[in-house]
Amino acid sequence: MTAKLSSIALLAALTTAATAQTTPKATTTTPHHTTTTAKTVTTPPNIPKVVGLPRPLYTLRYIDTKIGTGAPAEERKYYTVHYTGWLTNGTKFDSSFDHPGGEPITFPYGAHRVIMGWDTGFQGMHVGGKRRLFVPYQLAYGESGRPPVIPAKADLIFDVELVSMSDTPPQPKTPPAAPTAPESPQKTVPTTPSTPTTPTTPSTQTTPTTPTTQTTPTTQTTPTAPSTPTTPTTNPPHPETL
């Protein structure tokens, strides 16, 4: 009888042990709150201290798509740049490749001649490099934008290429001279004959002077008839008288 009770007790103990191993214990999670200790921003002693963490208001982001092998970008230089600009919906609004001749543009870096995103967006680049700029509207055209091309508060995306950098603006390219037309054989344009000189009216011809009356030749002296020969006093013989 005792052995039988011991077996039952042993069986119960084994069952209890097995149940304890297979039944998962309920876990309780104690909720806790993580407290962030406010940090004091380091400021000079003469500026009133404030408590809190600085937060970015807006940032200029970029991706270098090609590392240039030329000189590093410097401030106070003239940058010659190719670019294409899009709105965030994919609308292209401008590109240097679409300008006449596909020429890049030149601007003085940091001189506020372009949007603020461009005045700082080339830092760290090298000549020949390419970069994609993600420009928030605060560093682009602001709250008002440039309607109708740039909407209000429009963030912009630019692909830029730093083509060259110089101390002075590059000289504008001289446009190629227009080809000259082949010379056609020059025709001799007949000169307009000068107005013929009106012949001057000959001065009144000198009326030939009436020849002076020819001197009537003096009446030729009529040859005097030979005087009748003097009849000889002796009459010739009369034939009857012979």
Backbone as JSON, one array per atom type, in Angstrom:
{
  "sequence": "MTAKLSSIALLAALTTAATAQTTPKATTTTPHHTTTTAKTVTTPPNIPKVVGLPRPLYTLRYIDTKIGTGAPAEERKYYTVHYTGWLTNGTKFDSSFDHPGGEPITFPYGAHRVIMGWDTGFQGMHVGGKRRLFVPYQLAYGESGRPPVIPAKADLIFDVELVSMSDTPPQPKTPPAAPTAPESPQKTVPTTPSTPTTPTTPSTQTTPTTPTTQTTPTTQTTPTAPSTPTTPTTNPPHPETL",
  "N": [[0.85, -1.21, 0.0], [1.91, 1.19, 0.76], [3.89, 1.43, -1.1], [2.39, 1.77, -3.34], [1.19, 4.27, -2.89], [3.43, 5.84, -2.93], [4.16, 5.61, -5.55], [2.07, 6.92, -6.78], [2.38, 9.48, -5.77], [4.83, 10.13, -6.84], [4.22, 10.13, -9.53], [2.42, 12.25, -9.66], [4.11, 14.31, -8.97], [5.84, 14.34, -11.13], [4.07, 14.99, -13.17], [3.3, 17.56, -12.42], [5.73, 18.85, -12.66], [6.19, 18.64, -15.41], [4.06, 20.09, -16.42], [4.71, 22.58, -15.52], [6.95, 23.15, -17.08], [5.95, 23.27, -19.69], [3.91, 25.19, -19.77], [3.7, 28.51, -20.61], [4.94, 31.31, -18.92], [3.17, 34.14, -17.92], [4.1, 37.27, -19.07], [4.81, 40.42, -17.88], [4.79, 43.72, -18.78], [6.4, 46.48, -17.76], [5.38, 49.61, -17.93], [7.33, 52.42, -18.95], [8.72, 55.66, -18.97], [10.75, 57.45, -21.12], [12.89, 59.9, -20.41], [14.04, 62.85, -21.78], [16.87, 64.56, -21.38], [17.12, 67.93, -21.27], [19.31, 69.84, -23.19], [21.65, 72.4, -22.88], [22.32, 74.89, -25.16], [25.48, 75.74, -26.26], [26.6, 78.89, -25.74], [28.03, 82.14, -26.14], [29.19, 83.88, -23.19], [28.05, 86.4, -22.92], [25.59, 86.33, -24.09], [22.19, 85.71, -23.55], [21.25, 82.62, -22.06], [19.53, 79.81, -23.47], [17.26, 77.08, -23.28], [17.15, 74.02, -24.96], [17.1, 72.18, -28.1], [18.76, 72.88, -31.15], [16.98, 73.1, -34.16], [16.75, 72.19, -37.58], [15.6, 74.5, -39.98], [15.3, 74.64, -42.73], [17.0, 72.87, -45.3], [19.68, 72.51, -47.63], [20.09, 70.0, -49.86], [22.12, 67.51, -51.52], [23.42, 65.42, -54.2], [26.33, 64.07, -55.34], [26.92, 63.32, -58.57], [28.95, 62.99, -60.32], [32.36, 63.11, -59.8], [34.46, 65.78, -60.13], [37.59, 66.33, -61.85], [39.07, 68.55, -61.93], [40.16, 71.8, -60.71], [39.38, 72.63, -57.27], [36.23, 74.05, -56.32], [36.03, 77.52, -55.75], [35.4, 80.44, -53.78], [34.3, 83.74, -54.78], [34.78, 83.65, -57.48], [34.26, 83.31, -61.01], [31.82, 81.24, -62.21], [31.23, 78.9, -64.73], [28.51, 77.26, -65.93], [26.56, 74.4, -66.71], [23.13, 73.5, -66.68], [20.01, 72.0, -65.61], [16.67, 72.46, -64.7], [14.01, 71.33, -62.6], [10.59, 71.14, -61.48], [9.2, 69.65, -58.49], [7.26, 67.92, -59.38], [8.19, 66.9, -61.67], [8.18, 68.56, -63.88], [10.01, 70.15, -66.3], [11.5, 73.29, -66.17], [13.51, 74.93, -67.06], [16.62, 75.04, -68.88], [20.04, 75.08, -69.64], [20.87, 73.82, -71.91], [18.83, 74.17, -73.65], [18.98, 76.74, -74.45], [19.76, 79.27, -76.94], [22.14, 77.93, -79.08], [22.92, 76.22, -77.08], [24.59, 76.99, -74.97], [26.5, 77.21, -71.9], [25.86, 79.02, -68.78], [27.27, 81.91, -67.13], [28.23, 83.11, -63.96], [28.95, 85.21, -61.11], [30.16, 83.63, -58.31], [28.56, 83.53, -55.2], [27.8, 86.17, -55.18], [25.19, 86.91, -55.05], [23.76, 86.91, -57.41], [22.28, 84.9, -58.3], [19.87, 82.36, -57.25], [19.74, 81.63, -53.7], [20.24, 78.97, -53.16], [21.95, 78.25, -55.18], [24.09, 79.9, -54.69], [25.41, 78.68, -52.66], [25.44, 76.06, -53.29], [27.5, 74.85, -54.75], [29.68, 74.31, -53.26], [32.52, 72.43, -52.36], [32.65, 71.07, -54.74], [34.42, 70.05, -57.75], [36.01, 71.33, -60.68], [34.5, 70.21, -63.61], [32.89, 68.45, -62.36], [29.66, 66.98, -61.52], [26.44, 67.53, -60.13], [23.48, 66.91, -58.25], [21.06, 69.03, -57.06], [18.87, 69.59, -54.36], [16.68, 71.88, -53.73], [15.19, 73.79, -51.28], [12.2, 75.79, -51.15], [12.67, 78.09, -49.72], [15.29, 78.72, -50.27], [15.15, 79.19, -52.87], [12.86, 80.56, -54.88], [11.25, 81.57, -52.96], [8.24, 82.32, -51.03], [6.42, 83.43, -52.81], [7.17, 82.61, -55.35], [7.7, 82.39, -58.93], [5.43, 83.02, -60.8], [4.08, 82.46, -64.09], [5.72, 80.27, -64.21], [7.25, 79.26, -62.02], [5.71, 77.95, -59.3], [4.12, 79.15, -56.22], [5.96, 78.76, -53.2], [7.64, 76.68, -54.14], [9.62, 73.86, -54.14], [12.71, 72.98, -55.64], [14.54, 71.09, -58.12], [17.75, 70.59, -59.32], [20.05, 69.69, -61.86], [23.4, 70.14, -62.07], [26.43, 71.2, -63.64], [29.76, 71.9, -63.21], [31.45, 73.6, -65.33], [33.68, 75.29, -65.85], [35.98, 77.55, -64.21], [36.9, 80.84, -63.34], [38.86, 83.85, -62.87], [37.96, 86.16, -63.99], [35.14, 87.23, -65.95], [34.39, 85.15, -68.74], [35.3, 85.95, -72.1], [32.87, 87.0, -74.44], [31.84, 84.85, -77.07], [32.83, 85.34, -80.4], [30.48, 85.68, -82.87], [30.26, 83.48, -85.67], [31.25, 84.62, -88.88], [28.94, 85.47, -91.4], [28.58, 83.45, -94.25], [29.96, 84.63, -97.25], [28.3, 85.54, -100.21], [28.93, 84.01, -103.36], [30.77, 85.9, -105.67], [29.13, 87.35, -108.32], [29.66, 87.59, -111.79], [30.57, 90.78, -112.5], [28.46, 92.99, -113.91], [28.86, 95.41, -116.37], [27.57, 98.32, -115.71], [25.84, 100.31, -117.8], [26.83, 103.55, -118.08], [24.9, 106.33, -117.41], [24.39, 108.38, -120.03], [25.82, 111.5, -120.03], [23.97, 114.48, -119.93], [23.54, 115.65, -123.08], [25.52, 118.23, -124.27], [23.95, 121.11, -124.94], [24.16, 122.33, -128.06], [25.76, 125.32, -128.49], [24.11, 128.14, -129.58], [25.1, 129.13, -132.58], [26.96, 132.0, -132.85], [25.62, 134.89, -134.33], [26.1, 134.59, -137.63], [28.63, 136.19, -139.22], [27.57, 138.41, -141.39], [28.45, 138.1, -144.57], [30.35, 140.62, -145.85], [29.02, 142.77, -148.19], [30.32, 142.42, -151.24], [32.38, 144.89, -152.38], [31.28, 147.05, -154.89], [32.19, 145.87, -157.9], [34.72, 147.31, -159.67], [33.71, 148.67, -162.49], [34.92, 147.51, -165.33], [36.85, 149.7, -167.2], [35.62, 151.07, -170.15], [36.58, 149.28, -172.79], [38.99, 150.58, -174.82], [37.89, 151.36, -177.81], [39.23, 150.0, -180.58], [40.79, 152.11, -182.66], [39.55, 152.68, -185.76], [41.36, 151.81, -188.5], [42.76, 154.45, -190.11], [41.42, 155.72, -193.09], [43.1, 154.71, -195.85], [45.14, 156.95, -197.47], [44.07, 157.99, -200.56], [45.86, 157.38, -203.39], [47.02, 159.89, -205.4], [47.33, 159.38, -208.13], [45.36, 157.76, -210.32], [44.66, 154.4, -210.76], [45.32, 152.65, -213.93], [42.6, 152.54, -216.13], [40.91, 149.75, -217.22], [39.56, 150.15, -219.69], [40.68, 152.07, -220.85], [42.83, 151.16, -222.05]],
  "CA": [[0.0, 0.0, 0.0], [2.81, 2.33, 0.85], [4.58, 1.56, -2.39], [1.42, 2.31, -4.3], [1.04, 5.72, -2.64], [4.67, 6.51, -3.35], [4.15, 5.73, -7.02], [1.11, 7.98, -7.14], [2.98, 10.76, -5.42], [5.9, 10.39, -7.81], [3.57, 10.47, -10.8], [1.89, 13.61, -9.52], [5.23, 15.27, -8.97], [6.35, 14.44, -12.5], [3.08, 15.72, -13.95], [3.4, 18.98, -12.04], [6.97, 19.4, -13.23], [6.03, 18.76, -16.86], [3.14, 21.22, -16.66], [5.45, 23.83, -15.26], [7.88, 23.42, -18.18], [5.26, 23.55, -20.97], [3.01, 26.34, -19.67], [4.49, 29.76, -20.57], [4.61, 32.25, -17.86], [2.69, 35.44, -18.38], [5.09, 38.32, -18.84], [4.23, 41.75, -17.66], [5.69, 44.81, -19.2], [6.23, 47.65, -16.92], [5.54, 50.82, -18.75], [8.25, 53.42, -18.4], [8.85, 56.87, -19.8], [12.13, 57.89, -21.3], [12.98, 61.36, -20.27], [15.18, 63.45, -22.5], [17.44, 65.66, -20.6], [17.31, 69.11, -22.11], [20.69, 70.31, -23.22], [21.8, 73.83, -23.05], [23.17, 75.23, -26.28], [26.65, 76.53, -25.85], [26.56, 80.26, -26.25], [28.98, 83.02, -25.44], [28.66, 84.3, -21.87], [27.31, 87.67, -22.93], [24.29, 86.11, -24.71], [21.34, 84.96, -22.61], [21.16, 81.19, -22.34], [18.22, 79.23, -23.71], [17.25, 75.64, -23.14], [16.54, 73.37, -26.1], [17.96, 71.68, -29.16], [18.55, 73.56, -32.43], [16.32, 72.3, -35.19], [16.9, 72.8, -38.91], [14.38, 75.06, -40.56], [15.34, 74.1, -44.09], [18.35, 72.46, -45.64], [20.02, 72.26, -49.02], [20.63, 68.65, -49.98], [22.72, 67.28, -52.83], [24.05, 64.14, -54.52], [27.37, 64.2, -56.35], [26.76, 62.27, -59.57], [30.26, 62.82, -60.95], [33.39, 63.88, -59.12], [35.32, 66.44, -61.11], [39.04, 66.14, -61.7], [39.73, 69.85, -62.03], [40.43, 72.55, -59.49], [38.22, 72.72, -56.38], [35.45, 75.28, -56.43], [36.44, 78.58, -54.84], [34.51, 81.6, -53.72], [34.72, 84.96, -55.47], [35.2, 83.29, -58.82], [33.19, 83.21, -62.0], [31.53, 79.85, -62.54], [30.51, 78.62, -65.96], [27.71, 76.12, -65.47], [25.42, 73.83, -67.42], [22.12, 73.12, -65.68], [18.62, 71.73, -65.97], [15.85, 72.6, -63.49], [12.67, 70.72, -62.59], [9.74, 71.18, -60.3], [9.15, 68.33, -57.86], [6.33, 67.04, -60.09], [8.86, 66.43, -62.89], [8.1, 69.53, -64.97], [11.25, 70.9, -66.56], [11.16, 74.69, -66.4], [14.6, 75.66, -67.69], [17.84, 74.27, -69.12], [21.02, 75.78, -70.48], [20.98, 73.11, -73.17], [17.75, 74.63, -74.51], [19.23, 78.12, -74.85], [20.34, 79.34, -78.29], [23.5, 77.43, -79.14], [23.2, 75.28, -76.0], [25.74, 77.48, -74.23], [26.33, 77.32, -70.44], [25.78, 80.38, -68.26], [28.37, 82.3, -66.24], [27.8, 84.02, -62.89], [29.92, 85.32, -60.01], [29.71, 82.79, -57.21], [28.45, 84.2, -53.91], [27.52, 87.6, -55.35], [23.73, 87.07, -55.0], [23.21, 87.1, -58.75], [21.44, 83.72, -58.54], [19.15, 81.99, -56.03], [20.65, 81.3, -52.6], [20.63, 77.58, -53.26], [23.09, 78.18, -56.09], [25.21, 80.63, -54.11], [26.1, 77.8, -51.72], [25.28, 74.67, -53.72], [28.65, 74.3, -55.47], [30.79, 74.11, -52.32], [33.05, 71.08, -52.34], [32.75, 70.49, -56.08], [35.62, 70.28, -58.55], [35.69, 71.61, -62.08], [34.2, 68.99, -64.34], [31.97, 67.63, -61.57], [28.22, 67.13, -61.69], [25.74, 67.41, -58.84], [22.03, 67.15, -58.2], [20.7, 69.88, -55.91], [17.48, 69.61, -53.9], [16.65, 73.23, -53.18], [13.89, 74.16, -50.7], [11.71, 77.05, -51.71], [13.26, 79.23, -49.0], [16.56, 79.04, -50.92], [14.88, 79.32, -54.31], [12.1, 81.76, -55.22], [10.46, 82.03, -51.82], [6.82, 82.01, -50.89], [5.63, 83.9, -53.95], [7.56, 81.93, -56.57], [7.77, 83.22, -60.13], [4.35, 82.56, -61.67], [3.44, 81.15, -64.04], [6.69, 79.18, -64.38], [7.58, 78.69, -60.71], [4.58, 78.19, -58.38], [4.46, 79.62, -54.87], [6.57, 77.78, -52.29], [8.04, 75.52, -54.95], [10.94, 73.26, -54.02], [13.25, 72.77, -56.99], [15.6, 70.1, -58.32], [18.66, 71.0, -60.38], [21.27, 68.98, -62.21], [24.36, 71.18, -62.44], [27.78, 70.77, -64.02], [30.72, 73.0, -63.12], [32.24, 73.46, -66.56], [34.96, 75.96, -65.68], [36.04, 78.57, -63.16], [37.89, 81.83, -63.74], [38.9, 85.08, -62.07], [37.22, 87.18, -64.73], [34.14, 86.61, -66.82], [34.93, 84.8, -70.06], [34.94, 86.85, -73.19], [31.81, 86.43, -75.29], [32.32, 84.29, -78.31], [32.5, 86.1, -81.59], [29.67, 84.85, -83.77], [30.91, 83.26, -86.97], [30.82, 85.53, -89.94], [28.03, 84.87, -92.36], [29.3, 83.18, -95.51], [29.7, 85.62, -98.29], [27.77, 84.96, -101.45], [29.93, 84.09, -104.45], [30.62, 87.11, -106.48], [28.67, 87.12, -109.68], [30.41, 88.47, -112.71], [30.02, 92.13, -112.41], [28.04, 93.55, -115.18], [29.17, 96.82, -116.5], [26.33, 99.09, -115.81], [26.1, 101.44, -118.71], [26.69, 104.83, -117.4], [23.9, 107.19, -118.03], [25.13, 109.43, -120.76], [25.57, 112.83, -119.48], [23.06, 115.26, -120.78], [24.36, 116.25, -124.16], [25.64, 119.68, -124.17], [23.17, 121.77, -125.99], [25.12, 123.14, -128.84], [25.51, 126.74, -128.33], [23.63, 128.75, -130.82], [26.26, 129.84, -133.15], [26.76, 133.45, -132.87], [25.12, 135.33, -135.63], [27.21, 134.57, -138.59], [28.97, 137.52, -139.76], [27.07, 138.52, -142.76], [29.6, 138.49, -145.41], [30.21, 142.01, -146.34], [28.71, 142.82, -149.62], [31.57, 142.82, -151.91], [32.3, 146.26, -152.95], [30.94, 147.02, -156.31], [33.39, 145.73, -158.7], [34.97, 148.46, -160.55], [33.36, 148.32, -163.87], [36.14, 147.74, -166.13], [36.72, 150.86, -168.09], [35.26, 150.66, -171.5], [37.8, 149.09, -173.58], [39.17, 151.59, -175.89], [37.58, 150.79, -179.14], [40.37, 150.26, -181.46], [40.47, 153.09, -183.69], [39.59, 152.11, -187.11], [42.5, 152.38, -189.26], [42.36, 155.6, -190.96], [41.32, 155.37, -194.51], [44.37, 155.06, -196.52], [45.06, 158.1, -198.37], [44.02, 157.56, -201.94], [46.93, 158.06, -204.16], [46.54, 160.85, -206.37], [47.31, 158.8, -209.48], [44.38, 156.71, -210.41], [45.21, 153.28, -211.58], [44.75, 152.7, -215.29], [41.28, 151.9, -216.33], [41.16, 148.83, -218.36], [38.93, 150.55, -220.91], [41.49, 153.02, -221.49], [43.98, 150.53, -222.64]],
  "C": [[0.87, 1.23, 0.0], [3.52, 2.56, -0.47], [3.67, 2.15, -3.43], [1.25, 3.8, -4.12], [2.29, 6.46, -3.1], [4.69, 6.68, -4.85], [3.22, 6.83, -7.48], [1.7, 9.35, -6.88], [4.07, 11.14, -6.42], [5.32, 10.81, -9.15], [3.02, 11.88, -10.76], [2.99, 14.63, -9.58], [5.75, 15.47, -10.37], [5.39, 15.23, -13.39], [3.16, 17.2, -13.68], [4.63, 19.62, -12.68], [6.84, 19.61, -14.73], [5.12, 19.93, -17.21], [3.84, 22.54, -16.49], [6.38, 24.18, -16.42], [7.16, 23.84, -19.46], [4.37, 24.78, -20.91], [3.82, 27.61, -19.61], [3.99, 30.67, -19.47], [4.16, 33.56, -18.48], [3.71, 36.49, -18.03], [4.38, 39.64, -18.71], [5.26, 42.8, -18.03], [5.39, 46.03, -18.35], [6.43, 48.88, -17.77], [6.52, 51.79, -18.09], [8.37, 54.56, -19.41], [10.31, 57.25, -19.86], [12.15, 59.41, -21.25], [14.23, 61.85, -20.98], [15.66, 64.65, -21.71], [17.7, 66.82, -21.53], [18.75, 69.57, -22.0], [20.72, 71.8, -23.46], [22.76, 74.08, -24.2], [24.3, 76.1, -25.8], [26.59, 77.89, -26.52], [27.6, 81.08, -25.51], [28.36, 83.55, -24.15], [27.84, 85.58, -21.9], [25.95, 87.55, -23.61], [23.44, 85.31, -23.74], [21.21, 83.51, -23.04], [19.72, 80.79, -22.56], [18.35, 77.71, -23.61], [16.55, 75.03, -24.35], [17.58, 72.9, -27.1], [17.7, 72.47, -30.44], [17.93, 72.61, -33.43], [16.51, 72.98, -36.54], [15.56, 73.32, -39.42], [14.23, 74.59, -42.0], [16.79, 73.8, -44.42], [18.47, 72.29, -47.15], [20.68, 70.88, -49.09], [21.19, 68.44, -51.39], [23.22, 65.84, -52.94], [25.1, 64.42, -55.59], [27.24, 63.03, -57.32], [28.04, 62.03, -60.36], [31.25, 63.7, -60.22], [34.32, 64.47, -60.17], [36.79, 66.19, -60.82], [39.79, 67.46, -61.79], [39.94, 70.49, -60.67], [39.19, 72.58, -58.6], [37.53, 74.06, -56.52], [35.88, 76.27, -55.35], [35.42, 79.7, -54.87], [35.14, 82.77, -54.46], [35.35, 84.64, -56.83], [33.99, 83.32, -59.75], [33.03, 81.75, -62.38], [30.79, 79.8, -63.88], [29.84, 77.27, -65.78], [26.68, 75.71, -66.52], [24.41, 73.38, -66.37], [20.82, 72.75, -66.36], [17.83, 71.76, -64.68], [14.48, 72.0, -63.67], [11.9, 71.14, -61.35], [9.69, 69.77, -59.72], [8.14, 67.39, -58.51], [6.91, 66.56, -61.43], [8.81, 67.39, -64.05], [9.42, 70.26, -65.13], [10.89, 72.35, -66.88], [12.29, 75.48, -67.05], [15.79, 74.72, -67.87], [18.77, 75.08, -70.0], [21.16, 75.11, -71.83], [19.88, 73.54, -74.16], [17.94, 76.07, -74.95], [19.82, 78.13, -76.26], [21.8, 78.92, -78.28], [23.84, 76.44, -78.05], [24.38, 75.69, -75.14], [25.48, 77.5, -72.72], [26.25, 78.78, -70.02], [26.96, 80.64, -67.34], [27.84, 83.28, -65.21], [28.89, 84.1, -61.83], [29.4, 84.59, -58.78], [29.69, 83.6, -55.9], [28.11, 85.67, -53.99], [26.02, 87.88, -55.39], [23.15, 87.43, -56.37], [22.28, 85.95, -59.11], [20.71, 83.41, -57.24], [20.15, 81.53, -54.97], [21.1, 79.85, -52.65], [21.81, 77.37, -54.2], [24.31, 78.88, -55.5], [25.98, 79.8, -53.09], [26.15, 76.35, -52.22], [26.46, 74.06, -54.44], [29.84, 74.05, -54.55], [31.2, 72.64, -52.32], [33.15, 70.42, -53.7], [34.12, 70.76, -56.68], [35.18, 70.57, -59.98], [35.56, 70.3, -62.84], [33.21, 68.09, -63.61], [30.52, 67.94, -61.88], [27.55, 66.83, -60.36], [24.26, 67.61, -59.05], [21.72, 67.9, -56.91], [19.21, 69.75, -55.63], [17.32, 70.91, -53.1], [15.28, 73.52, -52.58], [13.48, 75.54, -51.19], [12.3, 78.26, -51.02], [14.6, 79.65, -49.61], [16.41, 79.16, -52.43], [14.14, 80.63, -54.56], [11.1, 82.15, -54.15], [9.0, 81.64, -51.87], [6.01, 82.4, -52.13], [5.97, 83.17, -55.23], [7.76, 82.9, -57.72], [6.7, 82.75, -61.12], [4.51, 83.15, -63.07], [4.41, 79.98, -64.1], [6.97, 78.48, -63.06], [6.41, 78.97, -59.77], [5.08, 78.71, -57.03], [4.98, 78.46, -54.03], [7.0, 76.51, -53.03], [9.46, 75.1, -54.62], [11.41, 72.89, -55.42], [14.34, 71.7, -56.97], [16.43, 70.55, -59.51], [19.73, 69.94, -60.59], [22.24, 70.03, -62.71], [25.7, 70.52, -62.77], [28.69, 71.99, -63.98], [31.71, 72.85, -64.28], [33.61, 74.08, -66.4], [34.84, 77.02, -64.6], [37.15, 79.54, -63.53], [37.81, 83.04, -62.82], [38.09, 86.2, -62.71], [36.19, 86.5, -65.61], [34.74, 86.29, -68.17], [34.46, 85.77, -71.12], [33.85, 86.21, -74.03], [32.4, 85.94, -76.59], [31.89, 85.16, -79.48], [31.68, 85.23, -82.52], [30.36, 84.66, -85.1], [30.35, 84.18, -88.03], [29.94, 84.79, -90.93], [28.78, 84.62, -93.66], [28.93, 84.18, -96.57], [29.22, 84.91, -99.55], [28.83, 85.05, -102.53], [29.67, 85.29, -105.33], [30.18, 86.74, -107.89], [29.45, 88.04, -110.59], [29.76, 89.84, -112.77], [29.68, 92.66, -113.79], [28.37, 95.03, -115.21], [27.88, 97.57, -116.69], [26.59, 100.25, -116.73], [25.85, 102.74, -117.98], [25.68, 105.67, -118.16], [24.63, 108.3, -118.76], [24.8, 110.79, -120.18], [24.7, 113.6, -120.47], [23.89, 115.94, -121.86], [24.36, 117.76, -124.05], [24.88, 120.31, -125.32], [24.11, 122.63, -126.79], [24.77, 124.59, -128.73], [25.09, 127.32, -129.67], [24.78, 129.54, -131.41], [25.97, 131.33, -133.2], [26.38, 133.87, -134.28], [26.28, 135.41, -136.59], [27.43, 135.97, -139.14], [28.52, 137.58, -141.21], [28.2, 138.98, -143.63], [29.36, 139.89, -145.98], [29.98, 141.99, -147.85], [29.95, 143.29, -150.35], [31.38, 144.19, -152.55], [32.05, 146.15, -154.45], [32.2, 146.97, -157.11], [33.55, 146.95, -159.63], [34.69, 148.04, -161.98], [34.56, 148.6, -164.73], [35.89, 148.91, -167.12], [36.47, 150.37, -169.51], [36.52, 150.56, -172.31], [37.86, 150.14, -174.71], [38.92, 150.92, -177.21], [38.74, 151.09, -180.05], [39.97, 151.2, -182.59], [40.6, 152.45, -185.05], [40.75, 152.73, -187.88], [42.0, 153.49, -190.17], [42.38, 155.16, -192.4], [42.6, 155.77, -195.19], [44.16, 156.19, -197.55], [45.09, 157.6, -199.81], [45.1, 158.27, -202.71], [46.33, 158.96, -205.25], [46.47, 160.27, -207.76], [46.33, 157.69, -209.49], [44.99, 155.59, -211.22], [44.59, 153.32, -212.99], [43.46, 151.92, -215.38], [41.43, 150.97, -217.48], [40.56, 149.3, -219.67], [39.82, 151.52, -221.67], [42.67, 152.43, -222.13], [43.67, 150.2, -224.05]]
}
